Short mmCIF file of C-alpha atoms and ligand atoms in Angstrom, two decimals:
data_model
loop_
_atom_site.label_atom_id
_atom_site.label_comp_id
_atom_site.label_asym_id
_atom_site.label_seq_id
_atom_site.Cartn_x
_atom_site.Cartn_y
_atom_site.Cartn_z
CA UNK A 1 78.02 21.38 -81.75
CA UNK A 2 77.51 23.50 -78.87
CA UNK A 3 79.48 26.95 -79.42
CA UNK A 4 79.66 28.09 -75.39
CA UNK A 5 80.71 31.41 -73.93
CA UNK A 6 80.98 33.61 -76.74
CA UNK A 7 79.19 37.36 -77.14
CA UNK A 8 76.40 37.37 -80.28
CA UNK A 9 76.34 39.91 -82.42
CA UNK A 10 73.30 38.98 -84.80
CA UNK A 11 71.90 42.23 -86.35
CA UNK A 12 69.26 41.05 -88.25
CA UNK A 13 67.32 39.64 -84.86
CA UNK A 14 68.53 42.15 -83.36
CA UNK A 15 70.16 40.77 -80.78
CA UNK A 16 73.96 41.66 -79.33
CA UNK A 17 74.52 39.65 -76.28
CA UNK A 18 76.61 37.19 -75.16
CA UNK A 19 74.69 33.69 -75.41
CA UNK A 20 75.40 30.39 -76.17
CA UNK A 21 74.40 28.44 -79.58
CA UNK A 22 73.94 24.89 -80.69
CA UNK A 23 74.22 23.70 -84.16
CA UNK A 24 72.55 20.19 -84.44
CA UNK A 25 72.42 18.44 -87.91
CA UNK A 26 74.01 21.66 -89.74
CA UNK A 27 71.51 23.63 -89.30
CA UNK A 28 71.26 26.35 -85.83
CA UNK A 29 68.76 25.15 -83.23
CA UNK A 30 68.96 27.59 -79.95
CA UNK A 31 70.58 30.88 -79.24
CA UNK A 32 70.01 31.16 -75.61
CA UNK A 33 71.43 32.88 -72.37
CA UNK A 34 75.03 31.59 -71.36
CA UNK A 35 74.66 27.87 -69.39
CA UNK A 36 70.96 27.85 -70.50
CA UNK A 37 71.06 24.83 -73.29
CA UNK A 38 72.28 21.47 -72.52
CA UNK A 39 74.37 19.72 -75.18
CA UNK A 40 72.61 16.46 -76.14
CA UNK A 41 74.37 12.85 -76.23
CA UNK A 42 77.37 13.72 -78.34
CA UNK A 43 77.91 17.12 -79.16
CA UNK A 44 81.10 18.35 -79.30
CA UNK A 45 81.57 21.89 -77.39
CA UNK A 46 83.22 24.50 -78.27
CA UNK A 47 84.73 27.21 -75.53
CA UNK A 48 84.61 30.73 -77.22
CA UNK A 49 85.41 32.42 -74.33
CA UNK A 50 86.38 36.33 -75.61
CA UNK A 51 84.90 35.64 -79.02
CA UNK A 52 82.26 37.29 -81.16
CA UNK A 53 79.91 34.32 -82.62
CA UNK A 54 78.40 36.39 -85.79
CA UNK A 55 76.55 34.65 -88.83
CA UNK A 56 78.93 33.78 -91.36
CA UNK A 57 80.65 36.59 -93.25
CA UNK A 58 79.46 36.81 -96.80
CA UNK A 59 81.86 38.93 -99.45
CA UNK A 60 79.54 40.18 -102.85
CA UNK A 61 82.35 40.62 -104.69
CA UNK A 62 85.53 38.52 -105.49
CA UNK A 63 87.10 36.82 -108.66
CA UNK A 64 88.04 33.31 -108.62
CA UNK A 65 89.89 33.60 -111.69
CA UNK A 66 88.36 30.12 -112.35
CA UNK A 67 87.51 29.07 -115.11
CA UNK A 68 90.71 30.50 -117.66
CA UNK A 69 93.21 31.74 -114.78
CA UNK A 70 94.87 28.79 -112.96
CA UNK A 71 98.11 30.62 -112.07
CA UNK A 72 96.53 33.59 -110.52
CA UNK A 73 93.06 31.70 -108.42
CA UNK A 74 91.76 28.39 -108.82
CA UNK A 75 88.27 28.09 -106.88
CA UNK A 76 89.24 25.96 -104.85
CA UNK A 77 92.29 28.29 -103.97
CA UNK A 78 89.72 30.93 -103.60
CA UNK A 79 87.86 29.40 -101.30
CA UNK A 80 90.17 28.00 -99.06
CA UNK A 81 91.41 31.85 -98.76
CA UNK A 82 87.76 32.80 -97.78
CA UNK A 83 87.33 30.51 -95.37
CA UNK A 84 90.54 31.69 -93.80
CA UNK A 85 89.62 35.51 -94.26
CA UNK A 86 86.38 34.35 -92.17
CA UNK A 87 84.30 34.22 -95.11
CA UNK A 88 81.23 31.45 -95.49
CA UNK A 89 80.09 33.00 -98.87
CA UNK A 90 81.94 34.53 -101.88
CA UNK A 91 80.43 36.20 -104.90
CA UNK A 92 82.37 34.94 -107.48
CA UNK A 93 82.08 37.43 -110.48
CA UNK A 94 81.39 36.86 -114.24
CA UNK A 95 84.60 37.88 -115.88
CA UNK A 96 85.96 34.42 -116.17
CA UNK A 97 87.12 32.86 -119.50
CA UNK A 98 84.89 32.02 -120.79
CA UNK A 99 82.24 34.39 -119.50
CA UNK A 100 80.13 32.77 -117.09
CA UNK A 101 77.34 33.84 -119.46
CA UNK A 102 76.05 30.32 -119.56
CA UNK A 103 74.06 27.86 -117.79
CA UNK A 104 77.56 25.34 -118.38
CA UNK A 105 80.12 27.52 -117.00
CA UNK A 106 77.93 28.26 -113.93
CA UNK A 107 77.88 24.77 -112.87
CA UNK A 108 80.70 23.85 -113.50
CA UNK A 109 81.61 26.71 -110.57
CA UNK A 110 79.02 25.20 -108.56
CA UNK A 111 80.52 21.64 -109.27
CA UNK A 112 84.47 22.62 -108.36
CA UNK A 113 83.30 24.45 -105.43
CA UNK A 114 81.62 21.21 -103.95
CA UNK A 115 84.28 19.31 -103.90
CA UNK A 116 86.36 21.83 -101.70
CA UNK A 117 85.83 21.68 -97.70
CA UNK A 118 85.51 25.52 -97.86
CA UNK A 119 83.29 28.73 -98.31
CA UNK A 120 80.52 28.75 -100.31
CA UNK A 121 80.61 29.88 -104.03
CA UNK A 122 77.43 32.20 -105.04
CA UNK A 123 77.34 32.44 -108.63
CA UNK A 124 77.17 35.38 -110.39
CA UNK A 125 75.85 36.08 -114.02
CA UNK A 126 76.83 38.47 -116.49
CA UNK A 127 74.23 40.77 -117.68
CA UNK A 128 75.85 41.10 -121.15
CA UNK A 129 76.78 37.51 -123.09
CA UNK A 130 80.86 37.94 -123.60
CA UNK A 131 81.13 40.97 -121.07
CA UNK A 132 80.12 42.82 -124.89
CA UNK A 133 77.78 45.23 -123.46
CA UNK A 134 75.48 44.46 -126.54
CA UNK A 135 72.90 41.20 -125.72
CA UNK A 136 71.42 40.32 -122.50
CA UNK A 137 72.30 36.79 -120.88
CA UNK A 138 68.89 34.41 -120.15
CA UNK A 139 68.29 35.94 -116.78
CA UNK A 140 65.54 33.28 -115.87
CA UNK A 141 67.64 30.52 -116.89
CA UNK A 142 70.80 31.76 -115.27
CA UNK A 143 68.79 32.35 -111.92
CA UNK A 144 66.96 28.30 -112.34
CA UNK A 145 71.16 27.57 -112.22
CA UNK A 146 72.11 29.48 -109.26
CA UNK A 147 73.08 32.80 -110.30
CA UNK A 148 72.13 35.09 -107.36
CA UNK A 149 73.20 38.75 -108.53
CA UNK A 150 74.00 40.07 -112.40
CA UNK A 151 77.24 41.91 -113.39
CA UNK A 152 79.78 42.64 -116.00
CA UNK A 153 82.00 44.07 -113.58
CA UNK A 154 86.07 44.11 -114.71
CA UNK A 155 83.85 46.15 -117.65
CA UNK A 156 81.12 48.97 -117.54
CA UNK A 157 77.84 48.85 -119.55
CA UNK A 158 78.34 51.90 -121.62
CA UNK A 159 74.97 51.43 -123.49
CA UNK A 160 72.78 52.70 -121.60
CA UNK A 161 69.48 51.40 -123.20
CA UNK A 162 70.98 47.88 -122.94
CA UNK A 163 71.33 48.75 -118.76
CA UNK A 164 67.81 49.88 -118.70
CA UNK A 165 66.50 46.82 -120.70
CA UNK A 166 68.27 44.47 -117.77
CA UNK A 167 67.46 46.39 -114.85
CA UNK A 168 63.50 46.13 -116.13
CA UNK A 169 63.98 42.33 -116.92
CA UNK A 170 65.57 42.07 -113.12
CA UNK A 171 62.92 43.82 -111.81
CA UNK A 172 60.61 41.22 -112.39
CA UNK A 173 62.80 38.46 -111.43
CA UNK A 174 63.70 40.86 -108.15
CA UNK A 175 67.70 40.18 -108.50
CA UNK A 176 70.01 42.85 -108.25
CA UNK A 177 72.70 44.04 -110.79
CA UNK A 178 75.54 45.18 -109.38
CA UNK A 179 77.34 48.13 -111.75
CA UNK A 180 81.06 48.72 -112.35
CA UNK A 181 80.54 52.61 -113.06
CA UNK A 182 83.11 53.78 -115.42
CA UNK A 183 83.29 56.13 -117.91
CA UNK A 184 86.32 55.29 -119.98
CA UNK A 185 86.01 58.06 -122.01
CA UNK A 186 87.02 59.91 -118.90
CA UNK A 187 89.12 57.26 -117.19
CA UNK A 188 91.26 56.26 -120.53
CA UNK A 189 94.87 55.06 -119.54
CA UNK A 190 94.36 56.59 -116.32
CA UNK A 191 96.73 54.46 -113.99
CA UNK A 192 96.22 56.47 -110.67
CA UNK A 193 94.35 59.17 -109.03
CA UNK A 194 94.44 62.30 -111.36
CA UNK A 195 96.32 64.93 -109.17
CA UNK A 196 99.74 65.19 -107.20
CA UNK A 197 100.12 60.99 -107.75
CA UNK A 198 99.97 60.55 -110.83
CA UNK A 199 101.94 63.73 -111.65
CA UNK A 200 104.48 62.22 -109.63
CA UNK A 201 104.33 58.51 -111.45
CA UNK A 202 104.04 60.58 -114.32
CA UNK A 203 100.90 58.71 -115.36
CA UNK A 204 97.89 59.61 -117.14
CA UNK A 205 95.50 60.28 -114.23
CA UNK A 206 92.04 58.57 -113.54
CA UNK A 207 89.42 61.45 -112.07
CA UNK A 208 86.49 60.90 -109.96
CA UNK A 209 84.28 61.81 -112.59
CA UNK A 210 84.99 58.84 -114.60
CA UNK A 211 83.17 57.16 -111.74
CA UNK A 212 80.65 59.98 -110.90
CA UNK A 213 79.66 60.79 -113.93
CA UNK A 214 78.50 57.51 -114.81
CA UNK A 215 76.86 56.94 -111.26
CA UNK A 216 75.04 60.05 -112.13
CA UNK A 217 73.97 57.94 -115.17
CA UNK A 218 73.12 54.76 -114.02
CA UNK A 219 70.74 56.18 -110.78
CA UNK A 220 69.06 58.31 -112.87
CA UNK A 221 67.99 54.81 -114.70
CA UNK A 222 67.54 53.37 -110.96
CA UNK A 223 64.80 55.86 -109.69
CA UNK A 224 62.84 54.82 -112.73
CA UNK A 225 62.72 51.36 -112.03
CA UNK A 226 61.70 48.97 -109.15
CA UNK A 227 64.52 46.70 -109.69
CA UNK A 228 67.78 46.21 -107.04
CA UNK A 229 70.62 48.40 -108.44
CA UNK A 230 74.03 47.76 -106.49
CA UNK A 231 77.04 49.95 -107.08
CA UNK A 232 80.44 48.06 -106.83
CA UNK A 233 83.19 49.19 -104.79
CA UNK A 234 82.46 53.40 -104.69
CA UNK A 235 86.02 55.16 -104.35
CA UNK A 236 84.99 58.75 -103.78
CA UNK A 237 82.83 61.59 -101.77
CA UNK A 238 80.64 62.54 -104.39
CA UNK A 239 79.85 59.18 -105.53
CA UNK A 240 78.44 58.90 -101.75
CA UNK A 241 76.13 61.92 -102.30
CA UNK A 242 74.84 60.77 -105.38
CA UNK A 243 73.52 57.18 -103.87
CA UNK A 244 72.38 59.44 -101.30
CA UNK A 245 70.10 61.54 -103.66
CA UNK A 246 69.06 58.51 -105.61
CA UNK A 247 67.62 57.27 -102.24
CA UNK A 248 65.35 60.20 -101.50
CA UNK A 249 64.04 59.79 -104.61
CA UNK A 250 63.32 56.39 -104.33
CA UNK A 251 66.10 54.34 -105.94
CA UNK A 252 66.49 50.87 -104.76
CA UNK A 253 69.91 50.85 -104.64
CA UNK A 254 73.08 49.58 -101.99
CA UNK A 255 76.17 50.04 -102.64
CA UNK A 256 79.87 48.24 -101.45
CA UNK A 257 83.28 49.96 -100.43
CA UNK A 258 86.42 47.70 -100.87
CA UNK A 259 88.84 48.15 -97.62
CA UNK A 260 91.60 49.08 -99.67
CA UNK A 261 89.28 52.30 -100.45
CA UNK A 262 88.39 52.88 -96.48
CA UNK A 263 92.13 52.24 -95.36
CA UNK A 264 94.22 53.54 -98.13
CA UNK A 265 94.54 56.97 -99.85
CA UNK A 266 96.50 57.23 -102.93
CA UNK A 267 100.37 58.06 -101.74
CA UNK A 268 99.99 54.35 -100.98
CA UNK A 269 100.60 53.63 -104.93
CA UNK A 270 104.17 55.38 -104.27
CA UNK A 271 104.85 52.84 -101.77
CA UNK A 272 103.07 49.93 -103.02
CA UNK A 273 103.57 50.44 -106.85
CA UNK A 274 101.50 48.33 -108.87
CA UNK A 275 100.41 46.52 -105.79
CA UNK A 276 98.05 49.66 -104.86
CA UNK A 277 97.05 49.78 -108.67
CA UNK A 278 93.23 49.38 -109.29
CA UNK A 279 90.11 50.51 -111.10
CA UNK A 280 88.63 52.38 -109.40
CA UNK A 281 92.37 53.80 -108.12
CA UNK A 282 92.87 54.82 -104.46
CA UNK A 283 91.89 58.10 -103.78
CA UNK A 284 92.34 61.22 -101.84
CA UNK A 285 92.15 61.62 -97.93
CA UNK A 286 89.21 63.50 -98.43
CA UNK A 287 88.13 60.64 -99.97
CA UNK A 288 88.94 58.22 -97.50
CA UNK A 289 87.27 60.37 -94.75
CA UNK A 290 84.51 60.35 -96.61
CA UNK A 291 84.14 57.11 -96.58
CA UNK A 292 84.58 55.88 -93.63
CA UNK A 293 81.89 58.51 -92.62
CA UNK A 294 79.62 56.62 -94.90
CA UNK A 295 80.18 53.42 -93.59
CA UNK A 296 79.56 54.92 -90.49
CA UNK A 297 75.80 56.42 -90.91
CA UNK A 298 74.74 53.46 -92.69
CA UNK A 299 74.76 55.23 -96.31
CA UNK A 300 77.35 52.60 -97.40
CA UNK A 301 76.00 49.35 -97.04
CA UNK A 302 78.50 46.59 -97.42
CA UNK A 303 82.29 45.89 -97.31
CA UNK A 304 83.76 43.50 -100.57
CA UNK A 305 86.64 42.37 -101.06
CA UNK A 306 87.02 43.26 -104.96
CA UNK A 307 89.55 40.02 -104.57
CA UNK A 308 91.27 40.05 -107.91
CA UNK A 309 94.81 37.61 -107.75
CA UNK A 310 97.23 38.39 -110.11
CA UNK A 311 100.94 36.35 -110.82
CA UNK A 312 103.98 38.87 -110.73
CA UNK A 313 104.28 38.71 -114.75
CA UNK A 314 100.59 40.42 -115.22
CA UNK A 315 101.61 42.80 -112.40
CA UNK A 316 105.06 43.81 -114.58
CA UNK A 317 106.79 43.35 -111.09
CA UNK A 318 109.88 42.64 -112.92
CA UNK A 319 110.11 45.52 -115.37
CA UNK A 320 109.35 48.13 -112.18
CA UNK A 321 111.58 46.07 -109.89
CA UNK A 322 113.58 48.24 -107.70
CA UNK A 323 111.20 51.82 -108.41
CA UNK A 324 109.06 51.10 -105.37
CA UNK A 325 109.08 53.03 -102.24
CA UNK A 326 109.63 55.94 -104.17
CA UNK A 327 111.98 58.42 -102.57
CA UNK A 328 110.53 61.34 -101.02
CA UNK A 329 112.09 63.43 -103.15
CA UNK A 330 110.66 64.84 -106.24
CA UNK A 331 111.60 61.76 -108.84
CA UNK A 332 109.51 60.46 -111.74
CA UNK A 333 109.59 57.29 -113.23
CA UNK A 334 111.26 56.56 -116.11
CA UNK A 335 109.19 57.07 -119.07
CA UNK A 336 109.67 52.86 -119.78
CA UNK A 337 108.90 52.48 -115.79
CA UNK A 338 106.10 54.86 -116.03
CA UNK A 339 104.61 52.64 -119.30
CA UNK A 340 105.04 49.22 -117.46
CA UNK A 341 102.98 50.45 -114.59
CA UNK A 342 100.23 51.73 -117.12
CA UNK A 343 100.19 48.31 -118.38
CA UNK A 344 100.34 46.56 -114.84
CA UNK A 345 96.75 44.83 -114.23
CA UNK A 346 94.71 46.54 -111.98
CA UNK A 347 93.56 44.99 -108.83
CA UNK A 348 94.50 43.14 -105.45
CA UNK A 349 93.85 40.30 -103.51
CA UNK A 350 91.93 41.18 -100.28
CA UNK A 351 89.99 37.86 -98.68
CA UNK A 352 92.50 37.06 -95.68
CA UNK A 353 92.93 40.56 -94.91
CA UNK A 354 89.23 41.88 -95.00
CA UNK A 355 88.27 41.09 -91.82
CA UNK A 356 91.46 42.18 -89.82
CA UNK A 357 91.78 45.71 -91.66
CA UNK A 358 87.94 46.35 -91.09
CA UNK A 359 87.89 45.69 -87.49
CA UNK A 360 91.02 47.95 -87.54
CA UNK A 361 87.59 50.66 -88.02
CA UNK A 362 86.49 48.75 -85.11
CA UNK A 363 89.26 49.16 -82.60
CA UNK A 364 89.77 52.96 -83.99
CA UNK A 365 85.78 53.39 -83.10
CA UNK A 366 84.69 54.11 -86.60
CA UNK A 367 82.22 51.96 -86.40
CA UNK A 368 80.41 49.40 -84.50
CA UNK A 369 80.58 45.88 -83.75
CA UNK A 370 77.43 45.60 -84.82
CA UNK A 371 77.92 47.48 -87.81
CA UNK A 372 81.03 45.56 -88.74
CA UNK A 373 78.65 42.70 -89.20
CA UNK A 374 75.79 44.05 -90.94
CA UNK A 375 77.97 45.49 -93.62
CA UNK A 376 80.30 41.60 -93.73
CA UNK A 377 77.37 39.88 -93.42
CA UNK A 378 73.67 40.99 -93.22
CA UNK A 379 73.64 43.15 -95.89
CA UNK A 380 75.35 41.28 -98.41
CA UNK A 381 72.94 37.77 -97.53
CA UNK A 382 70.26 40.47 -98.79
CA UNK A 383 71.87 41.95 -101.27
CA UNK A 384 72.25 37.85 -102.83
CA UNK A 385 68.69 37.03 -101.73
CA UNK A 386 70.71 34.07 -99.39
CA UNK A 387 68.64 32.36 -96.61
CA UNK A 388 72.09 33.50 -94.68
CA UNK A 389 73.61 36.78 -92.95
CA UNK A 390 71.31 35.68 -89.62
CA UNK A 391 71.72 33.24 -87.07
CA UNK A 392 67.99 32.16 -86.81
CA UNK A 393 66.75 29.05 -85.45
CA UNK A 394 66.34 26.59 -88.48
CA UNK A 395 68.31 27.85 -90.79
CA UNK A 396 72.08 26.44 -92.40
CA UNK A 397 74.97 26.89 -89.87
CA UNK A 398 76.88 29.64 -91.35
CA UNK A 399 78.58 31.18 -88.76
CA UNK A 400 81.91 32.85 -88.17
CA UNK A 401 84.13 32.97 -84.56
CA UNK A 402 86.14 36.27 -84.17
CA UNK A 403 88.60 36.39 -82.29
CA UNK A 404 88.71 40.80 -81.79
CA UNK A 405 91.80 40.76 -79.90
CA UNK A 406 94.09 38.31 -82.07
CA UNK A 407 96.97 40.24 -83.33
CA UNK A 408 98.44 38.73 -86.35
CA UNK A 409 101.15 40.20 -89.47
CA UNK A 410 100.40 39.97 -92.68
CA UNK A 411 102.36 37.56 -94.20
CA UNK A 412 101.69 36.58 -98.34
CA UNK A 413 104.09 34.16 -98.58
CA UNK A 414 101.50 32.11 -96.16
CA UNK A 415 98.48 32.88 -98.02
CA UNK A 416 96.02 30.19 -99.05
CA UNK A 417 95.04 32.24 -102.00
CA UNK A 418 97.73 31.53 -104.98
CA UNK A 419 98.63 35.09 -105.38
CA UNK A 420 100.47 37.72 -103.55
CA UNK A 421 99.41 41.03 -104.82
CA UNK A 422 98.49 43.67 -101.70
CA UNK A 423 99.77 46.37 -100.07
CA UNK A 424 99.19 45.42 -96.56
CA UNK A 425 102.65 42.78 -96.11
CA UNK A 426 103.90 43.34 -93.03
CA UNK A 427 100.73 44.89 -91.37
CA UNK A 428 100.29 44.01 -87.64
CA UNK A 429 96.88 43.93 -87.70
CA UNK A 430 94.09 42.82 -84.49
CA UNK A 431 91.01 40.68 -84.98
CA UNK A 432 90.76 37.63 -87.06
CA UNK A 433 88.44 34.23 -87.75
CA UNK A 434 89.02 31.62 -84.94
CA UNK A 435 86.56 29.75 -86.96
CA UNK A 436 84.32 28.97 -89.66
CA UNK A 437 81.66 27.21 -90.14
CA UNK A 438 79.76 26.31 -92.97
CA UNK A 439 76.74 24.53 -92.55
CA UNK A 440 77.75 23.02 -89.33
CA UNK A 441 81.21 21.99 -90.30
CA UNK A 442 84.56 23.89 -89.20
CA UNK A 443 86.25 25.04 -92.63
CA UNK A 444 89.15 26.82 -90.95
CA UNK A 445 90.31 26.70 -87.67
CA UNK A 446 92.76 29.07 -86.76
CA UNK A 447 94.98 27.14 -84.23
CA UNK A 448 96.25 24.96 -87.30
CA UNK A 449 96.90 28.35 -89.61
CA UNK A 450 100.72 28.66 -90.01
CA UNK A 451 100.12 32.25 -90.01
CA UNK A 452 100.81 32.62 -86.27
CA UNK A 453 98.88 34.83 -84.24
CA UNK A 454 98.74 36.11 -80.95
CA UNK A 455 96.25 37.15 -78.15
CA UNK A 456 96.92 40.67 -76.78
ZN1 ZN B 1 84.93 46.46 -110.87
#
């Protein structure tokens, strides 16, 4: 396959010029100047005139739902939605049921994912067996499986010996654990941003300090060790200044924003409703500015997804039906409205729209190009210790085609993934996968999506 035309943007060879590449046997043999490689005896070539050719996009943090969730995500469901968000590789988290705390339950991942012409499932292990925060999981033996990165995440570790035991035991083994930081001490019941939000909802409020204060915790642990220490999707300005100091004193650690955190501030939950509900909750504009300042100077390091499906019932869309918008005026919910959206599960889906709303930071000159795809796709192929993230000569064909000018709506009744749950319907939104490309074979190809698009 001869990919002809398109512009490069490879940041780990450091190269961001337009250039032509040929895939032969799944695996990428040149990257040379436009016109410069002849396709041999029957390659198929692809124009991608006005396209970025990047290495594949890789998200470190989705849930699959798979096994124990069927009506929210299957994986193959999941994957099919990566591949259309652009996506090559998913990390598909832990908090499965059961647990994917066992050498069984990740293969039998492994073993539904290869039968779907799709992304790539990564594995990853829990730290604690059951998500219980009390015993450690075989790290050795989930690693000989496939496991590529640790986590409880859905759940903190609140024992903090039992977090310094795994990060020393990772150390060694040089995989990364990747933290939910949550105090829930601090962020009990809290169903929003604590401030004018919640006030409004009339819902206990959720504070940054939940999530600093056990940042604060956890990097303290970091400095003293050699091991990888990843925080999940950061929500807030201090939690930025604390990776920050960790760094300058020598932690080892990366850290993720969700693009629901660098688009959205927290009035969104008045329009959304539980469809803007998540742990951590949006935050302030403060917040948000912070943020994207981060992702700017390189002191955030990747972009995930946070994917989490959810059907309508564990949302409680029918018991809030009707409160969402709110009115501008001052109105609370109902105390019983006010109690369902407490209860609503926290998360939303965010593979197909990933890649649109982050080169929305693009287009608005936030960041780079080149940024865009260290933080999709070089960072996180680190971050999983994949031979991936790169297009260099010899390795698997992962790449993705973007199309930066495609404008497109967002549309979940078209979704691939089964659920519905965001706050970006009806978005017009520019930039999207033309292709991808998964070891040498197209996965999605946008010109047969029924989720019409158009070049501006
Ligand atoms: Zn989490």
């Amino acid at each position: 396959m001869l990919l002809s035309g398109g512009h490069v943007i490879d940041p780990a060879n450091d190269f961001d010029a337009d250039a032509d590449v040929l895939v032969v046997d799944g695996v990428v043999q040149a990257v040379e100047e436009p016109g410069q490689i002849r396709a041999p005896e029957g390659a198929s070539t692809i124009d991608v005139h006005g396209c970025w050719v990047t290495p594949g996009l890789i998200d470190p943090h989705v849930h699959l739902r798979d096994p124990g969730f069927p009506q929210k995500e299957t994986i193959a469901t999941g994957l099919r939605a990566a591949a259309a968000g652009g996506f090559t590789a998913v990390a598909a988290m832990a908090n499965t049921s059961p647990v994917n705390d066992t050498l069984d339950i990740t293969r039998y991942m492994l073993d539904r994912a290869r039968e779907v012409h799709a992304s790539r499932l990564i594995p990853v292990s829990a730290v604690t067996k059951g998500l219980r925060g009390a015993e450690l999981v075989d790290f050795a033996a989930m690693v000989e499986a496939g496991a590529c990165l640790f986590s409880d995440d859905g759940i903190p570790i609140d024992d903090q010996v039992i977090l310094s035991r795994a990060l020393d035991e990772l150390a060694l083994l040089n995989f990364a654990v990747s933290l939910h930081e949550e105090d829930r001490h601090l962020s009990e019941e809290g169903a929003a941003n604590a401030g004018e939000v919640s006030k409004r909802l009339g819902v206990k409020g959720y504070p940054n300090s939940a999530e600093t204060a056990r940042i604060r915790r956890d990097l303290a642990l970091a400095i003293g060790t050699e091991g990888p220490v990843h925080i999940a999707h950061l929500s807030c300005a201090e939690s930025i200044e604390l990776v920050k100091h960790a760094r300058r004193n020598g932690a080892n650690v990366t850290c993720e924003v969700t693009p629901h955190h660098f688009w959205l501030d927290e009035h969104a939950v008045l329009e959304w409703g539980p469809n803007a509900k998540m742990n951590p909750p949006l935050r302030s504009e403060s917040d948000l500015e912070a943020i994207r300042a981060a992702m700017a100077d390189g002191t955030i390091d990747m972009i995930a997804t946070d994917h989490a499906p959810h059907d309508p019932a564990s949302k409680n869309l029918e018991h809030l039906a009707g409160c969402f918008p709110m009115s501008a005026s001052g109105a609370h919910l109902s105390d019983d409205a006010a109690s369902a959206f407490m209860r609503a599960a926290n998360g939303i889906i965010g593979l197909e729209t990933s890649l649109g709303l982050a080169m929305g930071l693009v287009h608005k000159k936030v960041i780079s190009p080149r940024r865009m795809v260290e933080m999709m796709s070089t960072n996180p192929a680190r971050l999983l210790r994949l031979e991936a993230g790169a297009l260099s000569c010899g390795i698997a064909a992962d790449i993705t085609i973007i199309d930066p000018d495609l404008e497109w709506f967002v549309e979940p009744a078209k979704f691939l993934s089964k659920s519905r749950n965001t706050p970006f319907a009806g978005m017009r939104l520019r930039g999207k996968a033309r292709l991808t490309i998964v070891g040498g074979e197209i996965v999605y190809d946008a010109r047969y999506d029924t989720n019409r698009a158009t070049r501006v």
